[in-house]
Amino acid sequence: MITRKQIKFIKSLHQKKYRYLHRCFIVESSKNVLEIISSNYEVKFLLATKKWLKSNKILLNEGVYLANENDLKRVTCLKNPSEVLAVVKIPDTTNNFNFSGINVALDNINDPGNFGTILRTCDWFGIKNIYCSKNCVDLFNPKVVQSSMGSISRVNVFYTDLFNLINNLNKKVHTYAAVLDGKDLNNSKLSTNSLLIFGNESKGISDDILDIVNDKVTISKKGMADSLNVSVSVGIILNKFCS
């Protein structure tokens, strides 16, 4: 059974500072947990109801604890707790950057739901690498993890100085900034090795980065809306580049 100490520990992982202190994060919902278990991530331990454990074959030999609905309510980050929660180790990362093919860069994305959806969208289109400015929302924020729907386990995310990264790119890698006043995406010449850059939900891409990109592109509009949600923009532009 789950202990008070474990409950306190899990609740601490709601906050970024404790996630990085303990090098652990939370995964909730059946789909997300099953995706993580089958990935290269290390599951430290699992809390689940008796019903969930009976319905799912778990590939963990230890660290599986029976929990009731009240236990899960005490530790969940969701409005309504799921039947299972996993505590997962944050992996050690190395900056093995690879810019072959299509890659995505995010400048100061703040909304965890947007970031999680971008992860899921990149996974859909086969994008393997996302490069984030250091002021982007934390990858292991519970809302990011939840909205990624398991894609967090299949897309590499790197936090770096985005300006320096772009400024020092090999000339064979073409950079495109998604903006409101760029070239029509449909009329833009697309490069095989590309870095697609998307900016903050309200402020867009920072000026210093805009000054050094190769091209600025925009999605042509027919209606009266003044902007698109950034995760929607990612999907539309990736559909163009990856088709």
PDB file of C-alpha atoms in Angstrom:
ATOM      1  CA  MET A   1       0.000   0.000   0.000  1.00  0.00           C
ATOM      2  CA  ILE A   2       1.041   3.605  -0.546  1.00  0.00           C
ATOM      3  CA  THR A   3       2.660   5.401   2.399  1.00  0.00           C
ATOM      4  CA  ARG A   4       2.411   9.001   3.617  1.00  0.00           C
ATOM      5  CA  LYS A   5       6.031   9.515   2.665  1.00  0.00           C
ATOM      6  CA  GLN A   6       5.320   8.437  -0.913  1.00  0.00           C
ATOM      7  CA  ILE A   7       2.288  10.728  -1.104  1.00  0.00           C
ATOM      8  CA  LYS A   8       4.377  13.676   0.100  1.00  0.00           C
ATOM      9  CA  PHE A   9       7.104  12.827  -2.396  1.00  0.00           C
ATOM     10  CA  ILE A  10       4.701  12.574  -5.359  1.00  0.00           C
ATOM     11  CA  LYS A  11       2.980  15.847  -4.468  1.00  0.00           C
ATOM     12  CA  SER A  12       6.365  17.588  -4.373  1.00  0.00           C
ATOM     13  CA  LEU A  13       6.872  16.633  -8.038  1.00  0.00           C
ATOM     14  CA  HIS A  14       4.074  19.020  -9.003  1.00  0.00           C
ATOM     15  CA  GLN A  15       6.749  21.721  -8.659  1.00  0.00           C
ATOM     16  CA  LYS A  16       9.674  22.114 -11.049  1.00  0.00           C
ATOM     17  CA  LYS A  17      12.322  22.637  -8.363  1.00  0.00           C
ATOM     18  CA  TYR A  18      11.504  19.316  -6.720  1.00  0.00           C
ATOM     19  CA  ARG A  19      11.307  17.482 -10.039  1.00  0.00           C
ATOM     20  CA  TYR A  20      14.911  18.450 -10.728  1.00  0.00           C
ATOM     21  CA  LEU A  21      16.000  17.945  -7.131  1.00  0.00           C
ATOM     22  CA  HIS A  22      14.747  14.358  -7.183  1.00  0.00           C
ATOM     23  CA  ARG A  23      15.218  13.872 -10.964  1.00  0.00           C
ATOM     24  CA  CYS A  24      11.693  12.482 -11.265  1.00  0.00           C
ATOM     25  CA  PHE A  25       8.386  13.447 -12.869  1.00  0.00           C
ATOM     26  CA  ILE A  26       4.762  12.279 -12.881  1.00  0.00           C
ATOM     27  CA  VAL A  27       2.862  10.491 -15.636  1.00  0.00           C
ATOM     28  CA  GLU A  28      -0.898   9.983 -15.367  1.00  0.00           C
ATOM     29  CA  SER A  29      -3.686   8.245 -17.344  1.00  0.00           C
ATOM     30  CA  SER A  30      -3.647   4.714 -18.647  1.00  0.00           C
ATOM     31  CA  LYS A  31      -2.449   5.522 -22.178  1.00  0.00           C
ATOM     32  CA  ASN A  32       0.408   7.746 -21.045  1.00  0.00           C
ATOM     33  CA  VAL A  33       1.593   5.314 -18.390  1.00  0.00           C
ATOM     34  CA  LEU A  34       1.536   2.337 -20.766  1.00  0.00           C
ATOM     35  CA  GLU A  35       3.469   4.393 -23.348  1.00  0.00           C
ATOM     36  CA  ILE A  36       6.121   5.298 -20.759  1.00  0.00           C
ATOM     37  CA  ILE A  37       6.436   1.714 -19.536  1.00  0.00           C
ATOM     38  CA  SER A  38       7.108   0.515 -23.089  1.00  0.00           C
ATOM     39  CA  SER A  39       9.656   3.305 -23.743  1.00  0.00           C
ATOM     40  CA  ASN A  40      13.286   3.770 -22.694  1.00  0.00           C
ATOM     41  CA  TYR A  41      12.258   5.834 -19.656  1.00  0.00           C
ATOM     42  CA  GLU A  42      12.887   4.289 -16.239  1.00  0.00           C
ATOM     43  CA  VAL A  43       9.742   3.948 -14.108  1.00  0.00           C
ATOM     44  CA  LYS A  44      10.648   4.333 -10.432  1.00  0.00           C
ATOM     45  CA  PHE A  45       7.299   3.126  -9.137  1.00  0.00           C
ATOM     46  CA  LEU A  46       3.659   2.857 -10.057  1.00  0.00           C
ATOM     47  CA  LEU A  47       0.405   3.504  -8.186  1.00  0.00           C
ATOM     48  CA  ALA A  48      -2.691   1.823  -9.563  1.00  0.00           C
ATOM     49  CA  THR A  49      -6.118   0.622  -8.589  1.00  0.00           C
ATOM     50  CA  LYS A  50      -6.825  -3.091  -8.323  1.00  0.00           C
ATOM     51  CA  LYS A  51      -9.143  -2.838 -11.339  1.00  0.00           C
ATOM     52  CA  TRP A  52      -6.446  -1.222 -13.510  1.00  0.00           C
ATOM     53  CA  LEU A  53      -3.799  -3.758 -12.536  1.00  0.00           C
ATOM     54  CA  LYS A  54      -6.188  -6.593 -13.362  1.00  0.00           C
ATOM     55  CA  SER A  55      -6.902  -5.110 -16.814  1.00  0.00           C
ATOM     56  CA  ASN A  56      -3.297  -4.382 -17.787  1.00  0.00           C
ATOM     57  CA  LYS A  57      -0.253  -6.579 -18.033  1.00  0.00           C
ATOM     58  CA  ILE A  58       2.575  -4.645 -16.422  1.00  0.00           C
ATOM     59  CA  LEU A  59       6.185  -5.212 -17.445  1.00  0.00           C
ATOM     60  CA  LEU A  60       7.522  -4.112 -14.057  1.00  0.00           C
ATOM     61  CA  ASN A  61       8.840  -6.658 -11.610  1.00  0.00           C
ATOM     62  CA  GLU A  62       8.815  -4.349  -8.619  1.00  0.00           C
ATOM     63  CA  GLY A  63       7.667  -0.934  -7.483  1.00  0.00           C
ATOM     64  CA  VAL A  64       3.963  -1.503  -8.149  1.00  0.00           C
ATOM     65  CA  TYR A  65       1.718  -0.268  -5.342  1.00  0.00           C
ATOM     66  CA  LEU A  66      -1.989  -0.762  -4.891  1.00  0.00           C
ATOM     67  CA  ALA A  67      -3.865   2.527  -4.463  1.00  0.00           C
ATOM     68  CA  ASN A  68      -7.502   3.423  -4.006  1.00  0.00           C
ATOM     69  CA  GLU A  69      -9.390   6.380  -5.472  1.00  0.00           C
ATOM     70  CA  ASN A  70      -8.742   8.567  -2.417  1.00  0.00           C
ATOM     71  CA  ASP A  71      -5.002   7.897  -2.600  1.00  0.00           C
ATOM     72  CA  LEU A  72      -4.919   8.947  -6.259  1.00  0.00           C
ATOM     73  CA  LYS A  73      -6.982  12.068  -5.534  1.00  0.00           C
ATOM     74  CA  ARG A  74      -4.345  13.162  -3.032  1.00  0.00           C
ATOM     75  CA  VAL A  75      -1.486  13.018  -5.543  1.00  0.00           C
ATOM     76  CA  THR A  76      -3.064  13.776  -8.916  1.00  0.00           C
ATOM     77  CA  CYS A  77      -2.397  16.843 -11.045  1.00  0.00           C
ATOM     78  CA  LEU A  78      -5.625  16.230 -12.953  1.00  0.00           C
ATOM     79  CA  LYS A  79      -9.103  17.530 -12.230  1.00  0.00           C
ATOM     80  CA  ASN A  80     -10.295  13.933 -12.066  1.00  0.00           C
ATOM     81  CA  PRO A  81      -7.648  11.344 -11.148  1.00  0.00           C
ATOM     82  CA  SER A  82      -7.015   8.393 -13.419  1.00  0.00           C
ATOM     83  CA  GLU A  83      -6.660   4.822 -12.188  1.00  0.00           C
ATOM     84  CA  VAL A  84      -2.880   4.853 -12.483  1.00  0.00           C
ATOM     85  CA  LEU A  85       0.066   7.166 -11.829  1.00  0.00           C
ATOM     86  CA  ALA A  86       3.740   6.549 -12.546  1.00  0.00           C
ATOM     87  CA  VAL A  87       6.778   8.239 -11.053  1.00  0.00           C
ATOM     88  CA  VAL A  88       9.444   8.281 -13.758  1.00  0.00           C
ATOM     89  CA  LYS A  89      13.139   9.136 -13.709  1.00  0.00           C
ATOM     90  CA  ILE A  90      14.229  12.230 -15.640  1.00  0.00           C
ATOM     91  CA  PRO A  91      16.903  10.880 -18.003  1.00  0.00           C
ATOM     92  CA  ASP A  92      20.347  12.334 -18.343  1.00  0.00           C
ATOM     93  CA  THR A  93      20.612  14.237 -21.620  1.00  0.00           C
ATOM     94  CA  THR A  94      23.511  14.970 -23.926  1.00  0.00           C
ATOM     95  CA  ASN A  95      23.450  17.647 -26.601  1.00  0.00           C
ATOM     96  CA  ASN A  96      23.839  15.321 -29.562  1.00  0.00           C
ATOM     97  CA  PHE A  97      22.229  17.765 -31.972  1.00  0.00           C
ATOM     98  CA  ASN A  98      21.272  16.397 -35.373  1.00  0.00           C
ATOM     99  CA  PHE A  99      19.863  18.772 -37.975  1.00  0.00           C
ATOM    100  CA  SER A 100      19.282  16.372 -40.842  1.00  0.00           C
ATOM    101  CA  GLY A 101      15.727  16.409 -42.137  1.00  0.00           C
ATOM    102  CA  ILE A 102      13.030  18.619 -40.603  1.00  0.00           C
ATOM    103  CA  ASN A 103      13.521  19.950 -37.060  1.00  0.00           C
ATOM    104  CA  VAL A 104      11.545  22.320 -34.840  1.00  0.00           C
ATOM    105  CA  ALA A 105      12.700  25.140 -32.546  1.00  0.00           C
ATOM    106  CA  LEU A 106      10.522  26.829 -29.912  1.00  0.00           C
ATOM    107  CA  ASP A 107      11.244  30.305 -28.582  1.00  0.00           C
ATOM    108  CA  ASN A 108       9.736  31.041 -25.156  1.00  0.00           C
ATOM    109  CA  ILE A 109       6.650  28.803 -25.376  1.00  0.00           C
ATOM    110  CA  ASN A 110       4.913  29.294 -22.020  1.00  0.00           C
ATOM    111  CA  ASP A 111       1.694  27.301 -22.144  1.00  0.00           C
ATOM    112  CA  PRO A 112       2.136  23.644 -21.108  1.00  0.00           C
ATOM    113  CA  GLY A 113      -0.917  22.549 -23.093  1.00  0.00           C
ATOM    114  CA  ASN A 114       0.527  24.104 -26.251  1.00  0.00           C
ATOM    115  CA  PHE A 115       3.903  22.479 -25.661  1.00  0.00           C
ATOM    116  CA  GLY A 116       2.378  19.054 -25.078  1.00  0.00           C
ATOM    117  CA  THR A 117       0.268  19.382 -28.233  1.00  0.00           C
ATOM    118  CA  ILE A 118       3.347  20.434 -30.214  1.00  0.00           C
ATOM    119  CA  LEU A 119       5.145  17.310 -28.991  1.00  0.00           C
ATOM    120  CA  ARG A 120       2.230  15.172 -30.106  1.00  0.00           C
ATOM    121  CA  THR A 121       2.052  16.938 -33.483  1.00  0.00           C
ATOM    122  CA  CYS A 122       5.793  16.549 -34.079  1.00  0.00           C
ATOM    123  CA  ASP A 123       5.503  12.858 -33.242  1.00  0.00           C
ATOM    124  CA  TRP A 124       2.661  12.528 -35.775  1.00  0.00           C
ATOM    125  CA  PHE A 125       4.821  13.988 -38.537  1.00  0.00           C
ATOM    126  CA  GLY A 126       7.923  12.020 -37.571  1.00  0.00           C
ATOM    127  CA  ILE A 127       9.904  14.958 -36.204  1.00  0.00           C
ATOM    128  CA  LYS A 128      12.590  13.620 -33.873  1.00  0.00           C
ATOM    129  CA  ASN A 129      14.154  16.794 -32.421  1.00  0.00           C
ATOM    130  CA  ILE A 130      12.759  19.935 -30.799  1.00  0.00           C
ATOM    131  CA  TYR A 131      15.160  22.693 -29.711  1.00  0.00           C
ATOM    132  CA  CYS A 132      13.796  24.961 -26.973  1.00  0.00           C
ATOM    133  CA  SER A 133      14.993  28.275 -25.635  1.00  0.00           C
ATOM    134  CA  LYS A 134      15.848  28.081 -21.951  1.00  0.00           C
ATOM    135  CA  ASN A 135      12.760  30.114 -21.016  1.00  0.00           C
ATOM    136  CA  CYS A 136      10.326  27.593 -22.507  1.00  0.00           C
ATOM    137  CA  VAL A 137       7.975  25.721 -20.179  1.00  0.00           C
ATOM    138  CA  ASP A 138       9.479  22.636 -18.517  1.00  0.00           C
ATOM    139  CA  LEU A 139       9.169  19.439 -20.559  1.00  0.00           C
ATOM    140  CA  PHE A 140       8.261  17.482 -17.430  1.00  0.00           C
ATOM    141  CA  ASN A 141       5.504  19.814 -16.281  1.00  0.00           C
ATOM    142  CA  PRO A 142       2.554  17.446 -15.595  1.00  0.00           C
ATOM    143  CA  LYS A 143       0.310  19.318 -18.054  1.00  0.00           C
ATOM    144  CA  VAL A 144       2.942  19.010 -20.798  1.00  0.00           C
ATOM    145  CA  VAL A 145       3.313  15.292 -20.125  1.00  0.00           C
ATOM    146  CA  GLN A 146      -0.451  14.764 -20.063  1.00  0.00           C
ATOM    147  CA  SER A 147      -1.213  16.661 -23.278  1.00  0.00           C
ATOM    148  CA  SER A 148       1.646  14.994 -25.160  1.00  0.00           C
ATOM    149  CA  MET A 149      -0.331  11.712 -24.944  1.00  0.00           C
ATOM    150  CA  GLY A 150       2.803   9.578 -24.811  1.00  0.00           C
ATOM    151  CA  SER A 151       4.758  11.456 -27.483  1.00  0.00           C
ATOM    152  CA  ILE A 152       7.190  12.716 -24.840  1.00  0.00           C
ATOM    153  CA  SER A 153       8.812   9.275 -25.044  1.00  0.00           C
ATOM    154  CA  ARG A 154       9.473   9.496 -28.805  1.00  0.00           C
ATOM    155  CA  VAL A 155      10.612  13.091 -29.439  1.00  0.00           C
ATOM    156  CA  ASN A 156      13.980  14.438 -28.274  1.00  0.00           C
ATOM    157  CA  VAL A 157      13.771  17.825 -26.546  1.00  0.00           C
ATOM    158  CA  PHE A 158      16.848  19.989 -25.963  1.00  0.00           C
ATOM    159  CA  TYR A 159      17.020  23.238 -23.962  1.00  0.00           C
ATOM    160  CA  THR A 160      19.710  25.553 -25.258  1.00  0.00           C
ATOM    161  CA  ASP A 161      20.664  29.113 -26.132  1.00  0.00           C
ATOM    162  CA  LEU A 162      18.512  29.297 -29.250  1.00  0.00           C
ATOM    163  CA  PHE A 163      20.173  32.392 -30.686  1.00  0.00           C
ATOM    164  CA  ASN A 164      23.655  30.841 -30.533  1.00  0.00           C
ATOM    165  CA  LEU A 165      22.371  27.549 -31.867  1.00  0.00           C
ATOM    166  CA  ILE A 166      20.790  29.188 -34.922  1.00  0.00           C
ATOM    167  CA  ASN A 167      23.678  31.615 -35.446  1.00  0.00           C
ATOM    168  CA  ASN A 168      26.174  28.746 -35.600  1.00  0.00           C
ATOM    169  CA  LEU A 169      24.195  26.343 -37.766  1.00  0.00           C
ATOM    170  CA  ASN A 170      25.772  24.708 -40.773  1.00  0.00           C
ATOM    171  CA  LYS A 171      24.827  26.694 -43.887  1.00  0.00           C
ATOM    172  CA  LYS A 172      23.218  23.561 -45.308  1.00  0.00           C
ATOM    173  CA  VAL A 173      20.479  23.881 -42.682  1.00  0.00           C
ATOM    174  CA  HIS A 174      17.837  26.419 -43.749  1.00  0.00           C
ATOM    175  CA  THR A 175      15.984  28.303 -41.021  1.00  0.00           C
ATOM    176  CA  TYR A 176      12.338  29.392 -41.310  1.00  0.00           C
ATOM    177  CA  ALA A 177      10.589  31.643 -38.797  1.00  0.00           C
ATOM    178  CA  ALA A 178       6.801  31.394 -38.544  1.00  0.00           C
ATOM    179  CA  VAL A 179       5.514  34.988 -38.433  1.00  0.00           C
ATOM    180  CA  LEU A 180       2.406  36.955 -39.403  1.00  0.00           C
ATOM    181  CA  ASP A 181       4.034  39.037 -42.135  1.00  0.00           C
ATOM    182  CA  GLY A 182       6.352  36.620 -43.925  1.00  0.00           C
ATOM    183  CA  LYS A 183       6.289  34.977 -47.348  1.00  0.00           C
ATOM    184  CA  ASP A 184       3.229  32.891 -48.124  1.00  0.00           C
ATOM    185  CA  LEU A 185       4.098  29.362 -47.042  1.00  0.00           C
ATOM    186  CA  ASN A 186       2.576  27.962 -50.234  1.00  0.00           C
ATOM    187  CA  ASN A 187       4.968  30.040 -52.351  1.00  0.00           C
ATOM    188  CA  SER A 188       8.094  29.337 -50.291  1.00  0.00           C
ATOM    189  CA  LYS A 189      10.919  27.118 -51.464  1.00  0.00           C
ATOM    190  CA  LEU A 190      11.379  24.355 -48.922  1.00  0.00           C
ATOM    191  CA  SER A 191      14.769  22.929 -48.001  1.00  0.00           C
ATOM    192  CA  THR A 192      15.427  19.257 -47.208  1.00  0.00           C
ATOM    193  CA  ASN A 193      17.355  20.123 -44.043  1.00  0.00           C
ATOM    194  CA  SER A 194      15.293  22.709 -42.209  1.00  0.00           C
ATOM    195  CA  LEU A 195      14.809  24.240 -38.796  1.00  0.00           C
ATOM    196  CA  LEU A 196      11.282  25.608 -38.304  1.00  0.00           C
ATOM    197  CA  ILE A 197      11.076  28.247 -35.565  1.00  0.00           C
ATOM    198  CA  PHE A 198       7.912  29.123 -33.627  1.00  0.00           C
ATOM    199  CA  GLY A 199       7.573  31.833 -31.031  1.00  0.00           C
ATOM    200  CA  ASN A 200       5.827  32.850 -27.851  1.00  0.00           C
ATOM    201  CA  GLU A 201       2.026  32.706 -27.768  1.00  0.00           C
ATOM    202  CA  SER A 202       1.614  36.494 -27.486  1.00  0.00           C
ATOM    203  CA  LYS A 203       4.990  38.039 -28.413  1.00  0.00           C
ATOM    204  CA  GLY A 204       6.099  35.753 -31.219  1.00  0.00           C
ATOM    205  CA  ILE A 205       9.753  35.075 -32.004  1.00  0.00           C
ATOM    206  CA  SER A 206      12.327  37.347 -30.362  1.00  0.00           C
ATOM    207  CA  ASP A 207      13.854  40.055 -32.573  1.00  0.00           C
ATOM    208  CA  ASP A 208      17.432  38.832 -32.227  1.00  0.00           C
ATOM    209  CA  ILE A 209      16.446  35.458 -33.684  1.00  0.00           C
ATOM    210  CA  LEU A 210      14.353  37.032 -36.448  1.00  0.00           C
ATOM    211  CA  ASP A 211      17.420  38.992 -37.517  1.00  0.00           C
ATOM    212  CA  ILE A 212      19.430  35.849 -38.300  1.00  0.00           C
ATOM    213  CA  VAL A 213      16.930  33.451 -39.908  1.00  0.00           C
ATOM    214  CA  ASN A 214      17.039  32.650 -43.628  1.00  0.00           C
ATOM    215  CA  ASP A 215      13.333  33.064 -44.325  1.00  0.00           C
ATOM    216  CA  LYS A 216      10.147  34.248 -42.660  1.00  0.00           C
ATOM    217  CA  VAL A 217       6.980  32.385 -43.621  1.00  0.00           C
ATOM    218  CA  THR A 218       3.309  32.845 -42.882  1.00  0.00           C
ATOM    219  CA  ILE A 219       0.138  30.796 -43.244  1.00  0.00           C
ATOM    220  CA  SER A 220      -2.228  32.579 -45.612  1.00  0.00           C
ATOM    221  CA  LYS A 221      -5.626  33.366 -44.114  1.00  0.00           C
ATOM    222  CA  LYS A 222      -9.100  33.744 -45.568  1.00  0.00           C
ATOM    223  CA  GLY A 223     -11.048  34.937 -42.524  1.00  0.00           C
ATOM    224  CA  MET A 224     -10.772  37.728 -39.981  1.00  0.00           C
ATOM    225  CA  ALA A 225      -8.891  36.084 -37.081  1.00  0.00           C
ATOM    226  CA  ASP A 226      -5.758  38.048 -36.174  1.00  0.00           C
ATOM    227  CA  SER A 227      -3.625  35.020 -35.272  1.00  0.00           C
ATOM    228  CA  LEU A 228      -3.432  31.239 -34.915  1.00  0.00           C
ATOM    229  CA  ASN A 229      -2.674  29.192 -31.830  1.00  0.00           C
ATOM    230  CA  VAL A 230       1.000  28.224 -31.972  1.00  0.00           C
ATOM    231  CA  SER A 231       0.310  24.484 -31.786  1.00  0.00           C
ATOM    232  CA  VAL A 232      -2.124  24.811 -34.716  1.00  0.00           C
ATOM    233  CA  SER A 233       0.524  26.721 -36.692  1.00  0.00           C
ATOM    234  CA  VAL A 234       3.037  23.951 -36.045  1.00  0.00           C
ATOM    235  CA  GLY A 235       0.615  21.380 -37.431  1.00  0.00           C
ATOM    236  CA  ILE A 236      -0.176  23.347 -40.591  1.00  0.00           C
ATOM    237  CA  ILE A 237       3.458  24.156 -41.382  1.00  0.00           C
ATOM    238  CA  LEU A 238       4.673  20.626 -40.680  1.00  0.00           C
ATOM    239  CA  ASN A 239       1.987  19.284 -42.986  1.00  0.00           C
ATOM    240  CA  LYS A 240       3.477  21.464 -45.734  1.00  0.00           C
ATOM    241  CA  PHE A 241       7.092  20.543 -45.016  1.00  0.00           C
ATOM    242  CA  CYS A 242       6.524  16.840 -44.386  1.00  0.00           C
ATOM    243  CA  SER A 243       4.089  16.049 -47.208  1.00  0.00           C
TER     244      SER A 243
END
